[in-house]
PDB file of C-alpha atoms in Angstrom:
ATOM      1  CA  UNK A 146     -28.339   3.691 -16.318  1.00 79.00           C
ATOM      2  CA  UNK A 147     -26.627   5.542 -19.156  1.00 84.00           C
ATOM      3  CA  UNK A 148     -23.136   7.032 -18.777  1.00 85.00           C
ATOM      4  CA  UNK A 149     -21.963  10.271 -20.392  1.00 84.00           C
ATOM      5  CA  UNK A 150     -18.781  12.326 -20.424  1.00 84.00           C
ATOM      6  CA  UNK A 151     -20.861  15.483 -20.691  1.00 82.00           C
ATOM      7  CA  UNK A 152     -24.371  16.377 -19.654  1.00 80.00           C
ATOM      8  CA  UNK A 153     -26.372  14.461 -22.267  1.00 74.00           C
ATOM      9  CA  UNK A 154     -25.012  16.473 -25.177  1.00 73.00           C
ATOM     10  CA  UNK A 155     -26.801  14.120 -27.589  1.00 75.00           C
ATOM     11  CA  UNK A 156     -30.130  15.577 -26.404  1.00 80.00           C
ATOM     12  CA  UNK A 157     -29.380  19.157 -25.375  1.00 87.00           C
ATOM     13  CA  UNK A 158     -32.813  20.486 -26.313  1.00 89.00           C
ATOM     14  CA  UNK A 159     -34.599  18.009 -24.035  1.00 91.00           C
ATOM     15  CA  UNK A 160     -32.900  18.620 -20.668  1.00 93.00           C
ATOM     16  CA  UNK A 161     -35.124  20.875 -18.556  1.00 94.00           C
ATOM     17  CA  UNK A 162     -33.961  20.292 -14.978  1.00 96.00           C
ATOM     18  CA  UNK A 163     -30.830  18.853 -13.333  1.00 97.00           C
ATOM     19  CA  UNK A 164     -30.470  17.362  -9.824  1.00 98.00           C
ATOM     20  CA  UNK A 165     -27.197  16.829  -7.965  1.00 98.00           C
ATOM     21  CA  UNK A 166     -26.188  16.131  -4.371  1.00 98.00           C
ATOM     22  CA  UNK A 167     -23.301  15.110  -2.142  1.00 97.00           C
ATOM     23  CA  UNK A 168     -20.547  16.945  -3.972  1.00 97.00           C
ATOM     24  CA  UNK A 169     -18.656  17.528  -0.713  1.00 96.00           C
ATOM     25  CA  UNK A 170     -16.644  20.346  -2.270  1.00 97.00           C
ATOM     26  CA  UNK A 171     -13.593  21.660  -0.434  1.00 95.00           C
ATOM     27  CA  UNK A 172     -10.225  23.256  -1.280  1.00 95.00           C
ATOM     28  CA  UNK A 173      -8.606  19.948  -0.271  1.00 93.00           C
ATOM     29  CA  UNK A 174     -10.220  18.188  -3.269  1.00 93.00           C
ATOM     30  CA  UNK A 175      -9.651  20.517  -6.252  1.00 94.00           C
ATOM     31  CA  UNK A 176     -10.647  17.806  -8.743  1.00 93.00           C
ATOM     32  CA  UNK A 177     -14.205  17.818  -7.357  1.00 96.00           C
ATOM     33  CA  UNK A 178     -14.322  21.603  -7.642  1.00 96.00           C
ATOM     34  CA  UNK A 179     -13.151  21.424 -11.260  1.00 95.00           C
ATOM     35  CA  UNK A 180     -15.721  18.721 -12.007  1.00 95.00           C
ATOM     36  CA  UNK A 181     -18.492  20.958 -10.651  1.00 97.00           C
ATOM     37  CA  UNK A 182     -17.262  23.822 -12.836  1.00 97.00           C
ATOM     38  CA  UNK A 183     -17.303  21.441 -15.814  1.00 94.00           C
ATOM     39  CA  UNK A 184     -20.897  20.497 -15.009  1.00 95.00           C
ATOM     40  CA  UNK A 185     -21.852  24.180 -14.877  1.00 97.00           C
ATOM     41  CA  UNK A 186     -20.261  24.686 -18.308  1.00 95.00           C
ATOM     42  CA  UNK A 187     -22.474  21.873 -19.585  1.00 94.00           C
ATOM     43  CA  UNK A 188     -25.501  23.479 -17.945  1.00 96.00           C
ATOM     44  CA  UNK A 189     -24.705  26.788 -19.620  1.00 96.00           C
ATOM     45  CA  UNK A 190     -24.669  25.004 -22.983  1.00 94.00           C
ATOM     46  CA  UNK A 191     -28.132  23.483 -22.499  1.00 94.00           C
ATOM     47  CA  UNK A 192     -30.556  25.812 -24.325  1.00 93.00           C
ATOM     48  CA  UNK A 193     -33.758  25.035 -22.377  1.00 93.00           C
ATOM     49  CA  UNK A 194     -32.436  24.275 -18.880  1.00 95.00           C
ATOM     50  CA  UNK A 195     -34.776  25.873 -16.350  1.00 96.00           C
ATOM     51  CA  UNK A 196     -33.649  24.573 -12.966  1.00 97.00           C
ATOM     52  CA  UNK A 197     -30.576  23.237 -11.181  1.00 98.00           C
ATOM     53  CA  UNK A 198     -31.244  21.549  -7.832  1.00 98.00           C
ATOM     54  CA  UNK A 199     -28.443  20.971  -5.302  1.00 98.00           C
ATOM     55  CA  UNK A 200     -29.964  18.587  -2.757  1.00 98.00           C
ATOM     56  CA  UNK A 201     -27.589  18.919   0.167  1.00 96.00           C
ATOM     57  CA  UNK A 202     -23.948  18.336   1.092  1.00 96.00           C
ATOM     58  CA  UNK A 203     -22.824  20.733  -1.598  1.00 98.00           C
ATOM     59  CA  UNK A 204     -19.816  21.396   0.618  1.00 97.00           C
ATOM     60  CA  UNK A 205     -17.779  19.085   2.819  1.00 94.00           C
ATOM     61  CA  UNK A 206     -18.172  21.587   5.635  1.00 93.00           C
ATOM     62  CA  UNK A 207     -19.824  25.009   5.938  1.00 95.00           C
ATOM     63  CA  UNK A 208     -19.141  27.050   9.064  1.00 94.00           C
ATOM     64  CA  UNK A 209     -21.266  30.047   8.076  1.00 95.00           C
ATOM     65  CA  UNK A 210     -21.772  32.464   5.182  1.00 97.00           C
ATOM     66  CA  UNK A 211     -19.585  35.063   6.900  1.00 95.00           C
ATOM     67  CA  UNK A 212     -16.521  32.891   6.278  1.00 95.00           C
ATOM     68  CA  UNK A 213     -16.741  34.130   2.677  1.00 97.00           C
ATOM     69  CA  UNK A 214     -18.834  37.291   2.951  1.00 97.00           C
ATOM     70  CA  UNK A 215     -16.414  38.993   5.329  1.00 95.00           C
ATOM     71  CA  UNK A 216     -13.406  38.490   3.034  1.00 96.00           C
ATOM     72  CA  UNK A 217     -11.749  41.519   1.469  1.00 96.00           C
ATOM     73  CA  UNK A 218     -12.048  42.054  -2.278  1.00 94.00           C
ATOM     74  CA  UNK A 219      -8.430  40.952  -2.714  1.00 96.00           C
ATOM     75  CA  UNK A 220      -8.999  37.772  -0.705  1.00 96.00           C
ATOM     76  CA  UNK A 221     -12.096  36.919  -2.731  1.00 96.00           C
ATOM     77  CA  UNK A 222     -10.186  37.147  -6.002  1.00 95.00           C
ATOM     78  CA  UNK A 223      -8.039  34.158  -5.077  1.00 96.00           C
ATOM     79  CA  UNK A 224     -10.615  32.221  -3.067  1.00 97.00           C
ATOM     80  CA  UNK A 225     -11.659  28.797  -4.386  1.00 97.00           C
ATOM     81  CA  UNK A 226     -15.375  29.659  -4.107  1.00 98.00           C
ATOM     82  CA  UNK A 227     -15.206  32.722  -6.351  1.00 98.00           C
ATOM     83  CA  UNK A 228     -15.118  30.851  -9.704  1.00 97.00           C
ATOM     84  CA  UNK A 229     -18.113  28.756  -8.594  1.00 98.00           C
ATOM     85  CA  UNK A 230     -20.105  31.854  -7.696  1.00 98.00           C
ATOM     86  CA  UNK A 231     -19.235  33.531 -11.002  1.00 98.00           C
ATOM     87  CA  UNK A 232     -20.287  30.493 -13.040  1.00 98.00           C
ATOM     88  CA  UNK A 233     -23.528  30.059 -11.080  1.00 98.00           C
ATOM     89  CA  UNK A 234     -24.314  33.725 -11.593  1.00 98.00           C
ATOM     90  CA  UNK A 235     -23.890  33.266 -15.349  1.00 98.00           C
ATOM     91  CA  UNK A 236     -26.300  30.350 -15.223  1.00 98.00           C
ATOM     92  CA  UNK A 237     -28.867  32.366 -13.282  1.00 98.00           C
ATOM     93  CA  UNK A 238     -28.605  35.317 -15.680  1.00 97.00           C
ATOM     94  CA  UNK A 239     -29.198  32.856 -18.512  1.00 96.00           C
ATOM     95  CA  UNK A 240     -32.576  32.090 -16.940  1.00 96.00           C
ATOM     96  CA  UNK A 241     -31.900  28.926 -14.928  1.00 97.00           C
ATOM     97  CA  UNK A 242     -33.166  28.839 -11.335  1.00 98.00           C
ATOM     98  CA  UNK A 243     -30.660  27.504  -8.785  1.00 98.00           C
ATOM     99  CA  UNK A 244     -32.334  25.824  -5.807  1.00 98.00           C
ATOM    100  CA  UNK A 245     -30.193  24.736  -2.866  1.00 98.00           C
ATOM    101  CA  UNK A 246     -31.155  22.406  -0.009  1.00 98.00           C
ATOM    102  CA  UNK A 247     -29.318  21.822   3.256  1.00 97.00           C
ATOM    103  CA  UNK A 248     -27.465  18.587   3.870  1.00 95.00           C
ATOM    104  CA  UNK A 249     -25.936  17.187   7.029  1.00 92.00           C
ATOM    105  CA  UNK A 250     -22.594  18.799   6.190  1.00 91.00           C
ATOM    106  CA  UNK A 251     -23.737  22.288   5.205  1.00 94.00           C
ATOM    107  CA  UNK A 252     -26.760  22.982   7.401  1.00 94.00           C
ATOM    108  CA  UNK A 253     -25.332  26.436   8.270  1.00 95.00           C
ATOM    109  CA  UNK A 254     -25.549  27.547   4.644  1.00 96.00           C
ATOM    110  CA  UNK A 255     -27.675  30.691   4.419  1.00 96.00           C
ATOM    111  CA  UNK A 256     -29.607  32.746   1.915  1.00 97.00           C
ATOM    112  CA  UNK A 257     -27.033  35.607   2.006  1.00 97.00           C
ATOM    113  CA  UNK A 258     -24.457  33.340   0.331  1.00 98.00           C
ATOM    114  CA  UNK A 259     -27.009  32.137  -2.217  1.00 98.00           C
ATOM    115  CA  UNK A 260     -27.838  35.764  -2.995  1.00 98.00           C
ATOM    116  CA  UNK A 261     -24.348  36.153  -4.435  1.00 98.00           C
ATOM    117  CA  UNK A 262     -25.409  34.150  -7.499  1.00 98.00           C
ATOM    118  CA  UNK A 263     -29.181  34.594  -7.379  1.00 97.00           C
ATOM    119  CA  UNK A 264     -29.871  31.193  -5.831  1.00 98.00           C
ATOM    120  CA  UNK A 265     -32.693  30.215  -3.507  1.00 98.00           C
ATOM    121  CA  UNK A 266     -32.380  28.171  -0.332  1.00 97.00           C
ATOM    122  CA  UNK A 267     -35.279  25.700  -0.170  1.00 97.00           C
ATOM    123  CA  UNK A 268     -36.679  23.678   2.725  1.00 95.00           C
ATOM    124  CA  UNK A 269     -37.076  19.939   2.774  1.00 95.00           C
ATOM    125  CA  UNK A 270     -39.204  18.151   1.843  1.00 96.00           C
ATOM    126  CA  UNK A 271     -39.730  19.939  -1.459  1.00 97.00           C
ATOM    127  CA  UNK A 272     -42.577  18.966  -3.785  1.00 97.00           C
ATOM    128  CA  UNK A 273     -41.918  19.050  -7.511  1.00 97.00           C
ATOM    129  CA  UNK A 274     -44.236  18.321 -10.424  1.00 94.00           C
ATOM    130  CA  UNK A 275     -42.692  15.994 -13.012  1.00 94.00           C
ATOM    131  CA  UNK A 276     -45.172  15.679 -15.823  1.00 90.00           C
ATOM    132  CA  UNK A 277     -48.386  14.598 -14.118  1.00 90.00           C
ATOM    133  CA  UNK A 278     -46.598  13.153 -11.079  1.00 94.00           C
ATOM    134  CA  UNK A 279     -45.420  14.771  -7.863  1.00 96.00           C
ATOM    135  CA  UNK A 280     -41.926  14.006  -6.587  1.00 97.00           C
ATOM    136  CA  UNK A 281     -40.809  14.500  -2.999  1.00 98.00           C
ATOM    137  CA  UNK A 282     -37.259  15.874  -2.780  1.00 98.00           C
ATOM    138  CA  UNK A 283     -35.097  15.765   0.327  1.00 97.00           C
ATOM    139  CA  UNK A 284     -31.479  15.300   1.312  1.00 97.00           C
ATOM    140  CA  UNK A 285     -32.096  11.837   2.733  1.00 96.00           C
ATOM    141  CA  UNK A 286     -30.538  11.811   6.191  1.00 95.00           C
ATOM    142  CA  UNK A 287     -33.948  12.115   7.895  1.00 96.00           C
ATOM    143  CA  UNK A 288     -34.869   8.753   6.334  1.00 96.00           C
ATOM    144  CA  UNK A 289     -32.042   6.911   8.130  1.00 95.00           C
ATOM    145  CA  UNK A 290     -34.103   6.423  11.264  1.00 95.00           C
ATOM    146  CA  UNK A 291     -32.291   3.238  12.366  1.00 94.00           C
ATOM    147  CA  UNK A 292     -29.317   5.436  13.264  1.00 92.00           C
ATOM    148  CA  UNK A 293     -30.755   6.730  16.546  1.00 92.00           C
ATOM    149  CA  UNK A 294     -27.608   8.581  17.628  1.00 90.00           C
ATOM    150  CA  UNK A 295     -27.401  10.465  14.365  1.00 90.00           C
ATOM    151  CA  UNK A 296     -31.090  11.397  14.426  1.00 94.00           C
ATOM    152  CA  UNK A 297     -30.639  12.848  17.918  1.00 94.00           C
ATOM    153  CA  UNK A 298     -27.595  14.789  16.715  1.00 91.00           C
ATOM    154  CA  UNK A 299     -29.505  15.976  13.643  1.00 92.00           C
ATOM    155  CA  UNK A 300     -32.371  17.266  15.762  1.00 94.00           C
ATOM    156  CA  UNK A 301     -29.966  19.302  17.881  1.00 92.00           C
ATOM    157  CA  UNK A 302     -28.011  20.693  14.924  1.00 91.00           C
ATOM    158  CA  UNK A 303     -31.134  21.696  12.975  1.00 91.00           C
ATOM    159  CA  UNK A 304     -32.462  23.625  15.981  1.00 93.00           C
ATOM    160  CA  UNK A 305     -32.368  27.374  15.345  1.00 92.00           C
ATOM    161  CA  UNK A 306     -31.066  28.093  18.836  1.00 94.00           C
ATOM    162  CA  UNK A 307     -28.127  25.733  18.296  1.00 93.00           C
ATOM    163  CA  UNK A 308     -27.356  27.335  14.949  1.00 93.00           C
ATOM    164  CA  UNK A 309     -27.570  30.816  16.458  1.00 94.00           C
ATOM    165  CA  UNK A 310     -25.149  29.691  19.172  1.00 92.00           C
ATOM    166  CA  UNK A 311     -22.671  28.321  16.630  1.00 92.00           C
ATOM    167  CA  UNK A 312     -22.861  31.320  14.300  1.00 93.00           C
ATOM    168  CA  UNK A 313     -22.092  33.670  17.186  1.00 93.00           C
ATOM    169  CA  UNK A 314     -18.776  31.973  17.851  1.00 92.00           C
ATOM    170  CA  UNK A 315     -15.624  33.102  16.067  1.00 92.00           C
ATOM    171  CA  UNK A 316     -14.736  31.555  12.705  1.00 91.00           C
ATOM    172  CA  UNK A 317     -11.717  29.899  14.296  1.00 91.00           C
ATOM    173  CA  UNK A 318     -13.814  28.238  16.995  1.00 93.00           C
ATOM    174  CA  UNK A 319     -16.436  27.156  14.469  1.00 91.00           C
ATOM    175  CA  UNK A 320     -13.756  25.587  12.297  1.00 90.00           C
ATOM    176  CA  UNK A 321     -12.350  23.694  15.276  1.00 92.00           C
ATOM    177  CA  UNK A 322     -15.845  22.489  16.263  1.00 89.00           C
ATOM    178  CA  UNK A 323     -16.551  21.363  12.689  1.00 87.00           C
ATOM    179  CA  UNK A 324     -13.291  19.415  12.509  1.00 87.00           C
ATOM    180  CA  UNK A 325     -13.961  17.729  15.849  1.00 86.00           C
ATOM    181  CA  UNK A 326     -17.467  16.790  14.736  1.00 83.00           C
ATOM    182  CA  UNK A 327     -16.171  15.413  11.425  1.00 80.00           C
ATOM    183  CA  UNK A 328     -13.584  13.223  13.167  1.00 81.00           C
ATOM    184  CA  UNK A 329     -16.151  11.934  15.651  1.00 77.00           C
ATOM    185  CA  UNK A 330     -18.572  11.163  12.817  1.00 76.00           C
ATOM    186  CA  UNK A 331     -15.917   9.157  10.976  1.00 74.00           C
ATOM    187  CA  UNK A 332     -15.140   7.167  14.132  1.00 74.00           C
ATOM    188  CA  UNK A 333     -18.815   6.474  14.820  1.00 70.00           C
ATOM    189  CA  UNK A 334     -19.566   5.462  11.234  1.00 68.00           C
ATOM    190  CA  UNK A 335     -16.636   3.045  11.172  1.00 65.00           C
ATOM    191  CA  UNK A 336     -18.298   1.047  13.946  1.00 66.00           C
ATOM    192  CA  UNK A 337     -21.829   1.058  12.524  1.00 70.00           C
ATOM    193  CA  UNK A 338     -23.383  -1.696  10.462  1.00 73.00           C
ATOM    194  CA  UNK A 339     -23.933  -0.680   6.847  1.00 71.00           C
ATOM    195  CA  UNK A 340     -27.715  -1.080   7.008  1.00 72.00           C
ATOM    196  CA  UNK A 341     -27.975   1.366   9.926  1.00 76.00           C
ATOM    197  CA  UNK A 342     -26.637   4.181   7.739  1.00 82.00           C
ATOM    198  CA  UNK A 343     -29.103   3.423   4.941  1.00 92.00           C
ATOM    199  CA  UNK A 344     -32.740   4.492   4.785  1.00 94.00           C
ATOM    200  CA  UNK A 345     -35.428   2.759   6.824  1.00 94.00           C
ATOM    201  CA  UNK A 346     -38.142   1.098   4.717  1.00 94.00           C
ATOM    202  CA  UNK A 347     -40.968   2.317   6.925  1.00 95.00           C
ATOM    203  CA  UNK A 348     -39.596   5.877   6.862  1.00 96.00           C
ATOM    204  CA  UNK A 349     -39.542   5.713   3.064  1.00 96.00           C
ATOM    205  CA  UNK A 350     -43.149   4.481   2.890  1.00 96.00           C
ATOM    206  CA  UNK A 351     -44.261   7.327   5.162  1.00 96.00           C
ATOM    207  CA  UNK A 352     -42.267   9.885   3.174  1.00 96.00           C
ATOM    208  CA  UNK A 353     -43.722   8.856  -0.176  1.00 96.00           C
ATOM    209  CA  UNK A 354     -47.288   8.437   1.092  1.00 94.00           C
ATOM    210  CA  UNK A 355     -48.547  11.683  -0.452  1.00 94.00           C
ATOM    211  CA  UNK A 356     -46.236  11.678  -3.480  1.00 96.00           C
ATOM    212  CA  UNK A 357     -45.690   9.587  -6.574  1.00 96.00           C
ATOM    213  CA  UNK A 358     -41.923   9.209  -6.158  1.00 97.00           C
ATOM    214  CA  UNK A 359     -39.082  10.054  -3.784  1.00 97.00           C
ATOM    215  CA  UNK A 360     -35.726  11.582  -4.742  1.00 98.00           C
ATOM    216  CA  UNK A 361     -32.835  11.972  -2.302  1.00 98.00           C
ATOM    217  CA  UNK A 362     -29.101  11.688  -1.812  1.00 96.00           C
ATOM    218  CA  UNK A 363     -27.031  11.324   1.389  1.00 95.00           C
ATOM    219  CA  UNK A 364     -26.530   7.548   1.468  1.00 94.00           C
ATOM    220  CA  UNK A 365     -23.923   7.484  -1.338  1.00 94.00           C
ATOM    221  CA  UNK A 366     -25.722   4.463  -2.788  1.00 95.00           C
ATOM    222  CA  UNK A 367     -27.104   5.632  -6.145  1.00 95.00           C
ATOM    223  CA  UNK A 368     -29.841   3.398  -7.473  1.00 95.00           C
ATOM    224  CA  UNK A 369     -33.524   3.103  -8.342  1.00 96.00           C
ATOM    225  CA  UNK A 370     -35.649   1.251  -5.792  1.00 96.00           C
ATOM    226  CA  UNK A 371     -39.276   0.190  -5.673  1.00 94.00           C
ATOM    227  CA  UNK A 372     -40.481   2.117  -2.623  1.00 93.00           C
ATOM    228  CA  UNK A 373     -43.968   0.580  -2.814  1.00 92.00           C
ATOM    229  CA  UNK A 374     -45.747  -1.478  -5.453  1.00 92.00           C
ATOM    230  CA  UNK A 375     -46.417   1.613  -7.558  1.00 94.00           C
ATOM    231  CA  UNK A 376     -43.877   4.200  -6.353  1.00 96.00           C
ATOM    232  CA  UNK A 377     -40.145   4.507  -6.936  1.00 96.00           C
ATOM    233  CA  UNK A 378     -37.278   5.860  -4.849  1.00 97.00           C
ATOM    234  CA  UNK A 379     -34.424   7.477  -6.762  1.00 97.00           C
ATOM    235  CA  UNK A 380     -31.066   7.905  -5.013  1.00 97.00           C
ATOM    236  CA  UNK A 381     -28.533  10.416  -6.309  1.00 98.00           C
ATOM    237  CA  UNK A 382     -24.851   9.571  -5.976  1.00 96.00           C
ATOM    238  CA  UNK A 383     -21.956  11.225  -4.213  1.00 96.00           C
ATOM    239  CA  UNK A 384     -19.203  12.696  -6.395  1.00 97.00           C
ATOM    240  CA  UNK A 385     -16.357  10.184  -6.434  1.00 93.00           C
ATOM    241  CA  UNK A 386     -12.734  10.458  -7.488  1.00 93.00           C
ATOM    242  CA  UNK A 387     -11.661   7.658  -9.822  1.00 89.00           C
ATOM    243  CA  UNK A 388      -8.057   6.902 -10.873  1.00 77.00           C
ATOM    244  CA  UNK A 389      -7.011   9.614  -8.426  1.00 71.00           C
ATOM    245  CA  UNK A 390      -3.269   8.986  -8.719  1.00 66.00           C
ATOM    246  CA  UNK A 391      -3.093   9.287 -12.489  1.00 67.00           C
ATOM    247  CA  UNK A 392      -2.383  12.440 -14.488  1.00 72.00           C
ATOM    248  CA  UNK A 393      -6.029  12.904 -15.466  1.00 79.00           C
ATOM    249  CA  UNK A 394      -8.523  12.394 -12.680  1.00 87.00           C
ATOM    250  CA  UNK A 395     -12.034  11.212 -13.476  1.00 92.00           C
ATOM    251  CA  UNK A 396     -14.938  12.245 -11.283  1.00 94.00           C
ATOM    252  CA  UNK A 397     -18.023  10.025 -11.295  1.00 95.00           C
ATOM    253  CA  UNK A 398     -21.404  11.428 -10.319  1.00 95.00           C
ATOM    254  CA  UNK A 399     -24.879   9.925 -10.592  1.00 96.00           C
ATOM    255  CA  UNK A 400     -27.249  12.818 -11.183  1.00 96.00           C
ATOM    256  CA  UNK A 401     -30.913  13.249 -12.030  1.00 96.00           C
ATOM    257  CA  UNK A 402     -32.413  14.936 -15.079  1.00 95.00           C
ATOM    258  CA  UNK A 403     -35.882  15.803 -16.236  1.00 95.00           C
ATOM    259  CA  UNK A 404     -36.231  15.205 -19.954  1.00 92.00           C
ATOM    260  CA  UNK A 405     -38.995  16.647 -22.101  1.00 89.00           C
ATOM    261  CA  UNK A 406     -39.190  15.761 -25.762  1.00 76.00           C
ATOM    262  CA  UNK A 407     -38.808  18.871 -27.878  1.00 61.00           C
ATOM    263  CA  UNK A 408     -42.105  18.105 -29.652  1.00 61.00           C
ATOM    264  CA  UNK A 409     -44.208  17.241 -26.573  1.00 57.00           C
ATOM    265  CA  UNK A 410     -45.771  19.267 -23.764  1.00 57.00           C
ATOM    266  CA  UNK A 411     -44.538  19.475 -20.163  1.00 55.00           C
ATOM    267  CA  UNK A 412     -47.088  16.850 -19.035  1.00 65.00           C
ATOM    268  CA  UNK A 413     -44.940  14.180 -20.704  1.00 81.00           C
ATOM    269  CA  UNK A 414     -41.748  14.972 -18.800  1.00 88.00           C
ATOM    270  CA  UNK A 415     -39.651  12.009 -17.642  1.00 91.00           C
ATOM    271  CA  UNK A 416     -37.185  11.701 -14.772  1.00 95.00           C
ATOM    272  CA  UNK A 417     -33.963   9.743 -15.314  1.00 94.00           C
ATOM    273  CA  UNK A 418     -30.781   8.917 -13.416  1.00 96.00           C
ATOM    274  CA  UNK A 419     -27.577   9.155 -15.442  1.00 94.00           C
ATOM    275  CA  UNK A 420     -23.920   8.761 -14.605  1.00 94.00           C
ATOM    276  CA  UNK A 421     -21.448  11.469 -15.520  1.00 93.00           C
ATOM    277  CA  UNK A 422     -17.757  10.714 -15.815  1.00 92.00           C
ATOM    278  CA  UNK A 423     -15.964  14.041 -15.967  1.00 89.00           C
ATOM    279  CA  UNK A 424     -12.227  14.207 -16.709  1.00 85.00           C
ATOM    280  CA  UNK A 425     -10.400  17.026 -14.953  1.00 83.00           C
TER     281      UNK A 425
END
């Protein structure tokens, strides 16, 4: 896997699509926010970029679009999300589609927020043509079927009635519920075996049955696996803070890119995982 300080600036005319996940952005981790802004600057500099995919857990927590949409104009000017929205809007105006998928942290994210920058909320699984192959895209938590308690929780939280119930509570109550859920999740995960929180092999085989490859995040274990004898599973990485206590923080992120040679047609597109190390 190649490592870059910027988004493959040695081949800017070949990068067509970019895939990221598990950024876990929040005002408590400004370095991650700055790293995302740096990535968007790189995306804006890529002349033929057509799509940016955010495959879940964009935010550490999302209690509803109204948490931002109901802010006054003055409050929005100083809000940490405003620069992200402005940069994404620039990218969309430039002609790059922005496709956002729910994760287990931001399942209350809605289309109204995405409308602020011209983004589109997509369902999982999402099928994508890469050259002559078809890739299945998803966040990845549905593949962790060995974690029975989490799968039960996921089923409840993804239910529209549950989401309607949550969104009709006050912002203060939603924030308190989200914090309680986050603490309980941390406690539960601390007592679970590592393999339980990873994907289940049989679930992967079923997921990739009608596709040529599988791409997901969630597990925070970036790698390339052989899903079956002729199909691969690509895992995007979470965005990690390195040398956090030094003056310049480095953020590491394993992302996906679709590369098309400038002199070839779209049928010869290739998917790659690369590591970005962004200094902020």
